[in-house]
Amino acid sequence: MALRIEGAGRGTWAVFEGPRMVSQALSSKYLAERALERLTREREGRVRPCLRCGAEMVSTHAGHRMCGKCRDWCGAQDPQMVG
C-alpha cells in the first residue's frame, strides 16, 4: 500500500499507510514530507556489499552494513558491536 501525508489532527501532519499512521504526528507538512522521503528510502533499500564478507545485501539505512550472518557472528563475539 502506498504511503501518503495527511492531517493528523489540530495542526499536525503524519505519514499514513492505509488507515494506519506510520510516523509520529509532526508540527508541519514540511517535516511530514521529510518523514515520507525517509520512510520511502528505508522501504526501497539499496544493494551494498557486507563490510565483513563482501556478500551483496539490501541495506535499508546508513547503519545497516553487515549481512545477517555476519551480524550474528559479530554479536556472538561482542554484543555491543551490533547493539
XYZ file of N, CA, C and O in Angstrom:
332
model
N 0.848 -1.171 0.000
C 0.000 0.000 0.000
C 0.901 1.245 0.000
O 1.945 1.268 0.634
N 0.484 2.280 -0.671
C 1.286 3.490 -0.819
C 1.258 4.346 0.445
O 0.254 4.404 1.161
N 2.365 5.020 0.683
C 2.452 5.962 1.788
C 1.920 7.311 1.325
O 2.084 7.688 0.167
N 1.312 8.052 2.256
C 0.794 9.379 1.925
C 0.822 10.256 3.172
O 0.903 9.748 4.295
N 0.745 11.559 2.954
C 0.725 12.531 4.049
C -0.710 13.011 4.231
O -1.399 13.322 3.263
N -1.137 13.058 5.485
C -2.476 13.554 5.828
C -2.383 14.348 7.117
O -1.461 14.153 7.912
N -3.386 15.179 7.337
C -3.504 15.850 8.612
C -3.777 14.825 9.699
O -4.551 13.892 9.493
N -3.114 15.001 10.844
C -3.275 14.045 11.944
C -4.031 14.670 13.107
O -4.053 14.126 14.194
N -4.631 15.817 12.862
C -5.396 16.492 13.913
C -4.757 17.800 14.317
O -3.562 17.980 14.204
N -5.540 18.735 14.731
C -5.143 20.042 15.250
C -3.767 20.549 14.806
O -2.839 20.667 15.608
N -3.606 20.831 13.532
C -2.385 21.435 13.016
C -1.186 20.506 12.939
O -0.052 20.982 12.874
N -1.411 19.224 12.965
C -0.296 18.276 12.840
C -0.474 17.443 11.575
O -1.572 17.295 11.060
N 0.644 16.916 11.108
C 0.680 16.098 9.897
C 1.387 14.800 10.217
O 2.202 14.739 11.130
N 1.098 13.759 9.432
C 1.755 12.469 9.628
C 1.747 11.689 8.321
O 1.030 12.022 7.386
N 2.563 10.640 8.290
C 2.598 9.736 7.150
C 1.697 8.547 7.488
O 1.794 7.975 8.575
N 0.834 8.198 6.535
C -0.109 7.100 6.712
C 0.099 6.039 5.645
O 0.493 6.341 4.518
N -0.180 4.795 6.021
C -0.256 3.688 5.080
C -1.619 3.058 5.306
O -1.858 2.434 6.343
N -2.508 3.258 4.340
C -3.897 2.856 4.562
C -4.436 3.664 5.732
O -4.170 4.853 5.859
N -5.144 3.027 6.644
C -5.678 3.758 7.792
C -4.662 3.939 8.932
O -4.910 4.669 9.884
N -3.503 3.300 8.818
C -2.526 3.274 9.917
C -1.509 4.410 9.801
O -0.906 4.613 8.757
N -1.293 5.138 10.883
C -0.277 6.190 10.926
C 1.087 5.520 11.138
O 1.260 4.770 12.098
N 2.048 5.751 10.235
C 3.349 5.090 10.316
C 4.470 6.040 10.733
O 5.626 5.639 10.807
N 4.146 7.295 11.002
C 5.116 8.238 11.573
C 4.463 8.883 12.783
O 3.265 8.724 13.002
N 5.242 9.601 13.528
C 4.644 10.350 14.627
C 3.925 11.575 14.069
O 4.151 11.950 12.924
N 3.077 12.200 14.843
C 2.424 13.440 14.434
C 3.484 14.538 14.434
O 4.229 14.688 15.404
N 3.547 15.281 13.331
C 4.585 16.303 13.163
C 3.954 17.687 13.061
O 2.830 17.839 12.587
N 4.708 18.702 13.450
C 4.163 20.053 13.558
C 4.013 20.786 12.236
O 3.390 21.838 12.193
N 4.591 20.264 11.147
C 4.440 20.941 9.856
C 4.383 19.928 8.722
O 4.865 18.797 8.847
N 3.815 20.359 7.624
C 3.733 19.488 6.449
C 5.137 19.222 5.901
O 5.420 18.140 5.407
N 6.031 20.207 6.013
C 7.414 20.035 5.555
C 8.078 18.859 6.282
O 8.714 18.022 5.657
N 7.938 18.802 7.603
C 8.521 17.692 8.365
C 7.887 16.357 7.980
O 8.572 15.340 7.909
N 6.602 16.366 7.694
C 5.932 15.139 7.258
C 6.462 14.695 5.895
O 6.647 13.499 5.646
N 6.736 15.650 5.003
C 7.313 15.317 3.696
C 8.689 14.686 3.853
O 9.030 13.722 3.161
N 9.513 15.213 4.777
C 10.842 14.630 5.024
C 10.700 13.210 5.591
O 11.443 12.313 5.231
N 9.733 13.022 6.480
C 9.500 11.689 7.046
C 9.056 10.718 5.955
O 9.492 9.568 5.925
N 8.211 11.190 5.042
C 7.768 10.353 3.924
C 8.960 9.943 3.062
O 9.094 8.774 2.691
N 9.846 10.884 2.758
C 11.044 10.570 1.961
C 11.909 9.523 2.668
O 12.385 8.577 2.058
N 12.124 9.696 3.975
C 12.948 8.763 4.739
C 12.332 7.369 4.757
O 13.006 6.361 4.515
N 11.035 7.293 5.026
C 10.349 6.000 5.065
C 10.374 5.315 3.701
O 10.554 4.104 3.605
N 10.227 6.085 2.635
C 10.282 5.524 1.282
C 11.663 4.962 0.998
O 11.798 3.850 0.479
N 12.712 5.714 1.353
C 14.094 5.239 1.158
C 14.342 3.961 1.936
O 14.949 3.017 1.427
N 13.885 3.910 3.182
C 14.088 2.721 4.015
C 13.397 1.503 3.425
O 13.933 0.405 3.471
N 12.225 1.683 2.875
C 11.491 0.550 2.309
C 12.126 0.045 1.027
O 12.088 -1.137 0.738
N 12.686 0.953 0.238
C 13.300 0.547 -1.023
C 14.633 -0.144 -0.795
O 14.960 -1.112 -1.450
N 15.412 0.367 0.146
C 16.726 -0.208 0.411
C 17.674 -0.014 -0.757
O 17.314 0.508 -1.805
N 18.907 -0.447 -0.580
C 19.931 -0.323 -1.598
C 20.839 -1.531 -1.512
O 21.166 -1.981 -0.420
N 21.248 -2.057 -2.639
C 22.143 -3.211 -2.631
C 23.554 -2.705 -2.336
O 24.056 -1.809 -3.009
N 24.162 -3.267 -1.295
C 25.518 -2.897 -0.887
C 26.276 -4.166 -0.504
O 25.669 -5.162 -0.151
N 27.606 -4.094 -0.514
C 28.375 -5.250 -0.037
C 28.448 -5.240 1.490
O 28.542 -4.187 2.111
N 28.414 -6.417 2.088
C 28.611 -6.556 3.529
C 30.044 -6.123 3.849
O 30.978 -6.474 3.128
N 30.222 -5.358 4.915
C 31.560 -4.888 5.277
C 32.485 -6.000 5.732
O 33.699 -5.873 5.662
N 31.941 -7.110 6.196
C 32.775 -8.200 6.703
C 33.094 -9.246 5.639
O 34.240 -9.600 5.431
N 32.059 -9.721 4.936
C 32.290 -10.827 3.992
C 32.200 -10.412 2.527
O 32.599 -11.161 1.647
N 31.651 -9.228 2.251
C 31.551 -8.749 0.883
C 30.330 -9.231 0.117
O 30.129 -8.840 -1.025
N 29.507 -10.083 0.716
C 28.304 -10.572 0.039
C 27.338 -9.413 -0.194
O 27.217 -8.513 0.636
N 26.653 -9.419 -1.337
C 25.676 -8.372 -1.601
C 24.455 -8.562 -0.717
O 24.003 -9.686 -0.487
N 23.938 -7.451 -0.215
C 22.770 -7.466 0.661
C 21.974 -6.202 0.430
O 22.480 -5.241 -0.150
N 20.725 -6.180 0.878
C 19.902 -4.984 0.780
C 20.056 -4.203 2.073
O 19.733 -4.681 3.154
N 20.597 -2.994 1.951
C 20.816 -2.109 3.095
C 19.663 -1.119 3.164
O 19.348 -0.463 2.175
N 19.036 -1.001 4.333
C 17.896 -0.109 4.473
C 18.234 1.243 5.084
O 17.423 2.150 5.040
N 19.425 1.385 5.675
C 19.807 2.679 6.255
C 21.314 2.713 6.457
O 22.012 1.715 6.269
N 21.839 3.866 6.851
C 23.283 4.075 6.958
C 23.969 3.121 7.933
O 25.128 2.771 7.748
N 23.273 2.677 8.967
C 23.881 1.781 9.949
C 23.735 0.306 9.625
O 24.155 -0.540 10.399
N 23.156 -0.006 8.485
C 22.911 -1.403 8.103
C 23.916 -1.797 7.024
O 23.653 -1.664 5.839
N 25.098 -2.273 7.456
C 26.160 -2.560 6.505
C 26.716 -3.971 6.595
O 27.701 -4.286 5.964
N 26.105 -4.824 7.416
C 26.535 -6.224 7.501
C 25.338 -7.123 7.235
O 24.221 -6.821 7.665
N 25.599 -8.232 6.557
C 24.534 -9.204 6.310
C 24.140 -9.859 7.643
O 24.851 -9.742 8.647
N 23.025 -10.541 7.647
C 22.526 -11.172 8.870
C 23.502 -12.178 9.467
O 23.683 -12.241 10.680
N 24.132 -12.973 8.619
C 25.086 -13.983 9.090
C 26.260 -13.321 9.813
O 26.660 -13.755 10.898
N 26.796 -12.242 9.234
C 27.929 -11.558 9.856
C 27.515 -10.814 11.124
O 28.266 -10.755 12.083
N 26.305 -10.251 11.136
C 25.810 -9.597 12.358
C 25.698 -10.611 13.491
O 26.052 -10.321 14.632
N 25.209 -11.804 13.169
C 25.109 -12.856 14.188
C 26.493 -13.224 14.712
O 26.695 -13.364 15.919
N 27.460 -13.388 13.810
C 28.829 -13.742 14.204
C 29.439 -12.644 15.085
O 30.000 -12.923 16.138
N 29.297 -11.379 14.661
C 29.849 -10.267 15.439
C 29.158 -10.145 16.792
O 29.802 -9.842 17.798
N 27.853 -10.372 16.828
C 27.119 -10.324 18.085
C 27.562 -11.378 19.061
O 27.602 -11.168 20.276
N 27.960 -12.552 18.543
C 28.467 -13.618 19.404
C 29.843 -13.251 19.971
O 30.180 -13.624 21.090
N 30.638 -12.491 19.210
C 31.966 -12.082 19.659
C 31.871 -10.963 20.693
O 32.559 -10.990 21.707
N 31.038 -9.963 20.405
C 30.873 -8.810 21.284
C 29.485 -8.222 21.060
O 29.258 -7.541 20.067
N 28.532 -8.449 21.959
C 27.160 -7.986 21.782
C 27.036 -6.471 21.562
O 26.097 -6.015 20.927
N 27.973 -5.683 22.052
C 27.918 -4.241 21.867
C 28.156 -3.823 20.420
O 27.779 -2.739 20.010
N 28.769 -4.685 19.622
C 29.058 -4.362 18.232
C 27.789 -4.259 17.389
O 27.751 -3.549 16.397
N 26.768 -4.984 17.736
C 25.538 -4.994 16.933
C 24.362 -4.364 17.653
O 23.257 -4.384 17.146
N 24.589 -3.788 18.809
C 23.557 -3.180 19.630
C 22.589 -2.396 18.938
O 21.585 -2.185 18.665
